[in-house]
Amino acid sequence: MIKVIPALAIAVSLMGCGSSTSSKSTVSASVAQTHYEALVDPAWVNTLINGGNPGVAGTPSTYPGKGYVIVFTSWYPRYATNEISTTGAGLPFATDGHIPGAIFLDTYSIETGPTSEYGSGYASPSDSHVKELSALQSFFAGMGITKDKTVVVYADDDISTMTAGRIAWGLLYAGVEDVRILNGGYKAWVAAGNAVETGTTAWSPVQSFGVTSGHPEYMVSTSDLYGVIKGTNASAMIVDDRAWDEFTGASNSYYWWFDEKGRIPTAKWIGDWNDISSADAQSFMSFQEADYKWRQAGFTPGKKMYFYCGGGARSAMYTFYAYMMGWPAANYEGGWYLWATDHANPRETGIPGS
């Protein structure tokens, strides 16, 4: 996870935010399978929690009707004070309010740990890595999540798109078949005049997540990256979604627990996390705008995008966004931290072609 102060988060000029009603017809037909339904608006969620079912006029028609869980996720308590919560007690979730029935999730909880960015930062790349697949599935079952339930994720901070995107990707990787992000986050929910609930909530564990092998295709390994670098895999490309200064090797961003600069060889820069977010980081840019920008920059849905960032959060968000667009993608979990701290791995610096 990377945290950005608000001034930095709005430093880049951004395009318009996304919409859950985006039309498939306006995006190139070469996109194989879009999942635009994964980005929902407050009205969709409000209908859901008020008993909407498929086939009834005015209800969310894409809801499969197998039950749902609404997850509010936040990195801040553990990042700032190492406070880990499953109820939201003493946090804005409980004191200021949340979507009725939502449960609280510490964003770092899906990682291997035990350390986080609190204090001295991660002790090793393995600590920042998402839990092993079966452990992750068991963890989600402890929250009351199964592979068949619809899970709606939202956040309320200065990097909400990344915060929610990180968890949405984790759920998708684990094997949840219907993962949604509330576009606009909690701010959009309140602005729409919807009901707000205060106080704590509790997880309702289930015995089994459900039988599934998950979706390992949404994670990429170091050996996979070497396949691209060595030219033995021409069907994929390495995509850097860090800041430009990180890409060129001029900066290591805010990562105080390791000091390595540069990029993975052959990587192509797509922009930082906030280049697909609204200025307030609550909404995503439209799928149509992203499709146009990515193609203009030389990316194509004909090649699988191996996203990486500093540790895995920004690239998780990008991978889930590409999944919604129908572009094949996978997350290099551990990112530059994992790659660069193994000094046997090659690196590049500077502006490509200069």
Short mmCIF file of C-alpha atoms in Angstrom, two decimals:
data_model
loop_
_atom_site.label_atom_id
_atom_site.label_comp_id
_atom_site.label_asym_id
_atom_site.label_seq_id
_atom_site.Cartn_x
_atom_site.Cartn_y
_atom_site.Cartn_z
CA MET A 1 0.00 0.00 0.00
CA ILE A 2 1.22 3.51 -0.75
CA LYS A 3 -0.10 6.53 1.09
CA VAL A 4 -0.16 9.96 -0.52
CA ILE A 5 -0.83 13.29 1.15
CA PRO A 6 -3.82 15.10 -0.37
CA ALA A 7 -1.66 17.80 -2.00
CA LEU A 8 0.26 15.17 -3.91
CA ALA A 9 -2.82 13.17 -4.71
CA ILE A 10 -4.32 16.06 -6.67
CA ALA A 11 -1.08 17.28 -8.24
CA VAL A 12 -1.72 15.56 -11.57
CA SER A 13 -4.39 16.90 -13.93
CA LEU A 14 -6.96 14.13 -14.35
CA MET A 15 -9.79 13.20 -16.67
CA GLY A 16 -13.45 12.70 -15.74
CA CYS A 17 -14.63 10.02 -13.33
CA GLY A 18 -16.19 6.71 -14.31
CA SER A 19 -19.79 5.59 -14.25
CA SER A 20 -21.49 2.30 -13.53
CA THR A 21 -23.70 2.89 -16.56
CA SER A 22 -20.86 2.94 -19.12
CA SER A 23 -21.91 1.53 -22.47
CA LYS A 24 -20.02 -1.41 -23.92
CA SER A 25 -20.79 -0.24 -27.44
CA THR A 26 -18.51 2.80 -27.19
CA VAL A 27 -15.37 0.74 -26.54
CA SER A 28 -13.53 -1.16 -29.26
CA ALA A 29 -14.99 -4.55 -30.14
CA SER A 30 -11.53 -6.09 -29.68
CA VAL A 31 -12.06 -6.01 -25.92
CA ALA A 32 -12.93 -9.61 -25.11
CA GLN A 33 -15.06 -9.55 -21.96
CA THR A 34 -15.83 -6.39 -20.07
CA HIS A 35 -16.99 -6.29 -16.48
CA TYR A 36 -18.41 -2.79 -16.33
CA GLU A 37 -21.02 -4.04 -13.90
CA ALA A 38 -18.27 -4.29 -11.25
CA LEU A 39 -18.29 -0.48 -10.86
CA VAL A 40 -21.54 0.49 -9.18
CA ASP A 41 -23.09 3.75 -8.04
CA PRO A 42 -24.88 4.61 -4.76
CA ALA A 43 -28.32 3.98 -6.27
CA TRP A 44 -27.34 0.39 -7.15
CA VAL A 45 -26.09 -0.30 -3.63
CA ASN A 46 -29.10 1.38 -2.05
CA THR A 47 -31.44 -0.82 -4.07
CA LEU A 48 -29.43 -3.87 -3.06
CA ILE A 49 -29.57 -3.25 0.69
CA ASN A 50 -33.27 -2.43 0.47
CA GLY A 51 -34.13 -5.90 -0.82
CA GLY A 52 -33.74 -5.56 -4.56
CA ASN A 53 -33.84 -8.84 -6.48
CA PRO A 54 -33.27 -9.70 -10.15
CA GLY A 55 -36.37 -9.55 -12.30
CA VAL A 56 -38.18 -6.94 -10.22
CA ALA A 57 -38.59 -3.53 -11.85
CA GLY A 58 -36.17 -0.93 -10.56
CA THR A 59 -33.71 -3.36 -8.99
CA PRO A 60 -30.09 -4.03 -9.96
CA SER A 61 -30.47 -6.55 -12.78
CA THR A 62 -26.86 -7.71 -12.65
CA TYR A 63 -27.15 -8.91 -9.04
CA PRO A 64 -27.09 -12.74 -9.06
CA GLY A 65 -29.17 -12.99 -5.89
CA LYS A 66 -26.83 -15.19 -3.83
CA GLY A 67 -26.44 -12.85 -0.89
CA TYR A 68 -24.08 -9.95 -0.41
CA VAL A 69 -21.51 -8.41 1.92
CA ILE A 70 -20.63 -4.72 1.97
CA VAL A 71 -17.05 -4.03 3.04
CA PHE A 72 -15.69 -0.70 4.20
CA THR A 73 -11.90 -0.86 4.08
CA SER A 74 -9.28 1.50 5.50
CA TRP A 75 -5.49 1.45 5.73
CA TYR A 76 -5.21 4.42 8.03
CA PRO A 77 -5.67 3.03 11.58
CA ARG A 78 -2.97 0.42 11.21
CA TYR A 79 -0.70 2.71 9.21
CA ALA A 80 -0.91 5.51 11.78
CA THR A 81 -1.20 3.74 15.13
CA ASN A 82 -0.96 0.00 14.35
CA GLU A 83 -4.58 -0.36 15.45
CA ILE A 84 -6.16 -3.49 14.01
CA SER A 85 -9.95 -3.72 14.10
CA THR A 86 -12.68 -6.03 12.84
CA THR A 87 -15.55 -3.96 14.25
CA GLY A 88 -14.61 -0.36 13.51
CA ALA A 89 -14.76 0.52 17.21
CA GLY A 90 -13.43 4.00 17.94
CA LEU A 91 -12.87 4.71 14.25
CA PRO A 92 -14.74 7.05 11.87
CA PHE A 93 -16.53 3.94 10.57
CA ALA A 94 -18.40 3.76 13.89
CA THR A 95 -18.40 7.38 15.01
CA ASP A 96 -19.09 9.17 11.72
CA GLY A 97 -21.08 6.46 10.02
CA HIS A 98 -21.08 3.84 7.30
CA ILE A 99 -23.40 2.20 4.79
CA PRO A 100 -26.03 0.24 6.76
CA GLY A 101 -24.87 -3.31 7.41
CA ALA A 102 -21.32 -2.73 6.19
CA ILE A 103 -18.45 -4.48 7.95
CA PHE A 104 -15.00 -3.04 8.63
CA LEU A 105 -11.77 -4.40 7.11
CA ASP A 106 -8.24 -3.27 7.91
CA THR A 107 -6.66 -3.15 4.43
CA TYR A 108 -3.40 -4.67 5.65
CA SER A 109 -5.23 -7.75 6.94
CA ILE A 110 -5.17 -9.47 3.55
CA GLU A 111 -1.36 -9.39 3.57
CA THR A 112 1.00 -12.01 4.98
CA GLY A 113 2.49 -9.71 7.64
CA PRO A 114 3.01 -9.63 10.54
CA THR A 115 4.55 -6.21 9.86
CA SER A 116 2.95 -3.39 7.89
CA GLU A 117 4.04 0.10 6.92
CA TYR A 118 3.58 1.23 10.52
CA GLY A 119 6.78 2.45 12.17
CA SER A 120 9.83 0.98 10.43
CA GLY A 121 7.84 -0.38 7.50
CA TYR A 122 7.81 -3.90 6.12
CA ALA A 123 10.60 -6.20 7.27
CA SER A 124 10.71 -8.05 3.94
CA PRO A 125 8.82 -8.23 0.60
CA SER A 126 7.01 -11.35 1.83
CA ASP A 127 5.31 -9.30 4.56
CA SER A 128 3.63 -7.00 2.06
CA HIS A 129 2.55 -9.90 -0.15
CA VAL A 130 -1.11 -10.95 -0.15
CA LYS A 131 -1.82 -14.12 1.82
CA GLU A 132 -1.32 -17.48 0.17
CA LEU A 133 -4.47 -18.42 -1.74
CA SER A 134 -6.01 -20.95 0.66
CA ALA A 135 -5.19 -18.74 3.66
CA LEU A 136 -6.78 -15.77 1.92
CA GLN A 137 -9.92 -17.76 1.21
CA SER A 138 -10.12 -18.85 4.85
CA PHE A 139 -9.63 -15.26 5.96
CA PHE A 140 -12.52 -14.07 3.79
CA ALA A 141 -14.71 -16.92 5.08
CA GLY A 142 -14.02 -15.56 8.56
CA MET A 143 -15.55 -12.30 7.40
CA GLY A 144 -18.66 -14.06 6.12
CA ILE A 145 -17.61 -13.95 2.48
CA THR A 146 -18.02 -16.90 0.13
CA LYS A 147 -17.07 -17.27 -3.50
CA ASP A 148 -20.73 -16.96 -4.53
CA LYS A 149 -21.70 -13.83 -2.60
CA THR A 150 -21.70 -10.39 -4.14
CA VAL A 151 -19.10 -8.25 -2.33
CA VAL A 152 -19.27 -4.46 -2.57
CA VAL A 153 -16.11 -2.63 -1.48
CA TYR A 154 -15.82 1.04 -0.64
CA ALA A 155 -13.48 3.43 1.17
CA ASP A 156 -13.39 6.98 2.51
CA ASP A 157 -9.90 8.47 2.39
CA ASP A 158 -7.58 10.48 0.15
CA ILE A 159 -6.69 7.40 -1.94
CA SER A 160 -10.09 5.67 -1.96
CA THR A 161 -9.78 4.27 -5.48
CA MET A 162 -6.52 2.56 -4.56
CA THR A 163 -7.74 1.42 -1.15
CA ALA A 164 -10.88 -0.17 -2.58
CA GLY A 165 -9.04 -1.43 -5.65
CA ARG A 166 -6.50 -3.30 -3.54
CA ILE A 167 -9.21 -5.22 -1.68
CA ALA A 168 -11.36 -5.77 -4.78
CA TRP A 169 -8.38 -7.36 -6.52
CA GLY A 170 -7.71 -9.57 -3.47
CA LEU A 171 -11.30 -10.79 -3.51
CA LEU A 172 -11.14 -11.47 -7.25
CA TYR A 173 -7.86 -13.35 -6.87
CA ALA A 174 -9.31 -15.43 -4.03
CA GLY A 175 -12.16 -16.56 -6.26
CA VAL A 176 -15.12 -14.32 -5.42
CA GLU A 177 -17.13 -14.35 -8.62
CA ASP A 178 -18.99 -11.05 -8.15
CA VAL A 179 -16.82 -8.22 -6.80
CA ARG A 180 -18.01 -4.62 -7.01
CA ILE A 181 -16.51 -1.24 -6.14
CA LEU A 182 -18.74 1.63 -5.08
CA ASN A 183 -17.62 4.40 -7.42
CA GLY A 184 -17.32 7.64 -5.50
CA GLY A 185 -16.96 5.80 -2.19
CA TYR A 186 -18.62 6.87 1.01
CA LYS A 187 -18.65 10.54 -0.03
CA ALA A 188 -20.88 9.71 -3.00
CA TRP A 189 -23.12 7.61 -0.75
CA VAL A 190 -23.67 10.51 1.65
CA ALA A 191 -24.02 13.07 -1.15
CA ALA A 192 -26.84 10.99 -2.64
CA GLY A 193 -28.78 11.36 0.60
CA ASN A 194 -28.76 7.67 1.49
CA ALA A 195 -29.17 6.32 5.01
CA VAL A 196 -26.14 6.23 7.29
CA GLU A 197 -25.56 3.86 10.20
CA THR A 198 -23.27 4.52 13.18
CA GLY A 199 -21.76 2.15 15.71
CA THR A 200 -19.77 -1.03 15.33
CA THR A 201 -20.57 -4.11 13.28
CA ALA A 202 -19.31 -7.67 13.58
CA TRP A 203 -18.16 -10.26 11.09
CA SER A 204 -20.43 -13.28 10.61
CA PRO A 205 -18.05 -16.14 9.78
CA VAL A 206 -19.11 -18.96 7.48
CA GLN A 207 -17.78 -22.51 7.60
CA SER A 208 -16.45 -22.51 4.06
CA PHE A 209 -15.44 -20.00 1.43
CA GLY A 210 -16.56 -22.54 -1.14
CA VAL A 211 -14.65 -24.94 -3.36
CA THR A 212 -12.61 -23.00 -5.88
CA SER A 213 -9.06 -22.82 -7.18
CA GLY A 214 -9.36 -19.04 -7.12
CA HIS A 215 -8.09 -16.93 -9.98
CA PRO A 216 -4.29 -17.23 -10.05
CA GLU A 217 -4.34 -15.73 -13.53
CA TYR A 218 -4.66 -12.33 -11.85
CA MET A 219 -1.24 -12.68 -10.20
CA VAL A 220 2.12 -12.76 -11.99
CA SER A 221 5.46 -14.07 -10.69
CA THR A 222 9.07 -12.99 -11.06
CA SER A 223 9.67 -15.87 -13.47
CA ASP A 224 6.75 -14.63 -15.57
CA LEU A 225 8.41 -11.22 -15.82
CA TYR A 226 11.65 -12.85 -16.94
CA GLY A 227 9.71 -14.49 -19.75
CA VAL A 228 8.82 -11.03 -21.09
CA ILE A 229 12.31 -9.61 -20.51
CA LYS A 230 14.02 -12.51 -22.29
CA GLY A 231 11.51 -12.46 -25.14
CA THR A 232 10.19 -15.96 -24.55
CA ASN A 233 6.71 -14.59 -23.82
CA ALA A 234 5.56 -12.23 -26.55
CA SER A 235 1.94 -12.34 -25.41
CA ALA A 236 2.47 -10.07 -22.39
CA MET A 237 4.10 -6.79 -21.47
CA ILE A 238 5.40 -5.32 -18.21
CA VAL A 239 3.53 -2.18 -17.15
CA ASP A 240 4.86 0.29 -14.56
CA ASP A 241 2.11 2.20 -12.72
CA ARG A 242 4.29 4.20 -10.33
CA ALA A 243 5.08 7.91 -10.52
CA TRP A 244 7.22 9.09 -13.44
CA ASP A 245 10.17 9.85 -11.12
CA GLU A 246 10.00 6.29 -9.81
CA PHE A 247 9.89 4.92 -13.34
CA THR A 248 12.99 6.86 -14.42
CA GLY A 249 14.89 6.10 -11.21
CA ALA A 250 14.99 9.69 -9.98
CA SER A 251 13.04 8.80 -6.83
CA ASN A 252 12.05 5.88 -4.67
CA SER A 253 8.86 7.67 -3.66
CA TYR A 254 8.01 7.44 0.02
CA TYR A 255 9.38 3.95 0.71
CA TRP A 256 11.55 4.53 3.75
CA TRP A 257 12.25 0.86 4.48
CA PHE A 258 14.23 0.14 1.30
CA ASP A 259 16.33 2.35 -0.97
CA GLU A 260 16.35 1.06 -4.53
CA LYS A 261 15.77 3.10 -7.66
CA GLY A 262 14.92 2.24 -11.22
CA ARG A 263 12.47 0.03 -13.10
CA ILE A 264 12.08 -3.51 -14.35
CA PRO A 265 13.62 -3.92 -17.83
CA THR A 266 11.27 -3.51 -20.83
CA ALA A 267 8.59 -1.95 -18.59
CA LYS A 268 6.35 0.64 -20.21
CA TRP A 269 4.92 3.50 -18.15
CA ILE A 270 1.13 3.86 -18.00
CA GLY A 271 0.85 6.57 -15.33
CA ASP A 272 0.55 6.62 -11.55
CA TRP A 273 -2.54 5.42 -9.67
CA ASN A 274 -4.15 8.87 -9.73
CA ASP A 275 -3.99 9.01 -13.51
CA ILE A 276 -7.14 6.86 -13.65
CA SER A 277 -8.82 8.54 -10.68
CA SER A 278 -10.79 11.72 -10.15
CA ALA A 279 -9.01 14.67 -8.51
CA ASP A 280 -10.43 13.76 -5.10
CA ALA A 281 -9.48 10.09 -5.59
CA GLN A 282 -13.03 8.86 -4.95
CA SER A 283 -14.04 7.83 -8.49
CA PHE A 284 -12.44 6.20 -11.51
CA MET A 285 -12.13 7.85 -14.89
CA SER A 286 -14.49 6.57 -17.56
CA PHE A 287 -13.62 3.27 -19.20
CA GLN A 288 -13.91 4.92 -22.60
CA GLU A 289 -11.31 7.56 -21.70
CA ALA A 290 -8.92 4.97 -20.29
CA ASP A 291 -9.34 2.78 -23.38
CA TYR A 292 -8.45 5.73 -25.61
CA LYS A 293 -5.49 6.88 -23.52
CA TRP A 294 -4.01 3.41 -23.17
CA ARG A 295 -4.23 2.69 -26.89
CA GLN A 296 -2.70 6.08 -27.72
CA ALA A 297 0.18 5.27 -25.37
CA GLY A 298 0.86 1.97 -27.16
CA PHE A 299 -0.95 -0.48 -24.90
CA THR A 300 -3.30 -3.06 -26.35
CA PRO A 301 -5.81 -5.61 -25.03
CA GLY A 302 -4.05 -8.07 -27.31
CA LYS A 303 -1.23 -8.41 -24.77
CA LYS A 304 -1.67 -9.30 -21.12
CA MET A 305 -0.59 -6.43 -18.88
CA TYR A 306 1.74 -7.38 -16.03
CA PHE A 307 1.25 -4.43 -13.68
CA TYR A 308 3.71 -3.55 -10.95
CA CYS A 309 4.19 -0.68 -8.53
CA GLY A 310 6.22 -0.27 -5.33
CA GLY A 311 4.62 -3.04 -3.33
CA GLY A 312 1.40 -4.26 -4.94
CA ALA A 313 -1.41 -1.85 -4.03
CA ARG A 314 -1.37 0.49 -7.02
CA SER A 315 -0.88 -2.45 -9.38
CA ALA A 316 -3.74 -4.33 -7.70
CA MET A 317 -6.01 -1.36 -8.41
CA TYR A 318 -4.84 -1.20 -12.03
CA THR A 319 -5.33 -4.94 -12.48
CA PHE A 320 -8.89 -4.75 -11.21
CA TYR A 321 -9.58 -1.72 -13.40
CA ALA A 322 -8.24 -3.57 -16.45
CA TYR A 323 -10.43 -6.53 -15.50
CA MET A 324 -13.46 -4.23 -15.54
CA MET A 325 -12.41 -2.94 -18.98
CA GLY A 326 -11.93 -6.46 -20.33
CA TRP A 327 -8.19 -6.06 -20.83
CA PRO A 328 -6.20 -9.15 -19.68
CA ALA A 329 -4.00 -8.24 -16.72
CA ALA A 330 -2.21 -9.57 -13.66
CA ASN A 331 -0.64 -8.02 -10.57
CA TYR A 332 3.06 -8.46 -9.70
CA GLU A 333 2.45 -8.67 -5.97
CA GLY A 334 5.48 -7.36 -4.08
CA GLY A 335 6.34 -5.02 -6.94
CA TRP A 336 9.55 -3.04 -7.12
CA TYR A 337 10.26 -3.89 -3.47
CA LEU A 338 10.39 -7.59 -4.31
CA TRP A 339 12.24 -7.15 -7.60
CA ALA A 340 14.86 -4.57 -6.58
CA THR A 341 15.88 -6.04 -3.25
CA ASP A 342 17.10 -9.12 -5.11
CA HIS A 343 20.22 -7.60 -6.62
CA ALA A 344 20.54 -10.45 -9.11
CA ASN A 345 17.59 -8.92 -10.95
CA PRO A 346 18.49 -6.40 -13.67
CA ARG A 347 17.13 -2.84 -13.70
CA GLU A 348 16.92 0.17 -15.96
CA THR A 349 17.01 3.90 -15.21
CA GLY A 350 16.52 7.10 -17.15
CA ILE A 351 14.04 7.98 -19.87
CA PRO A 352 13.64 5.13 -22.37
CA GLY A 353 15.17 5.92 -25.74
CA SER A 354 17.01 9.02 -24.56
#
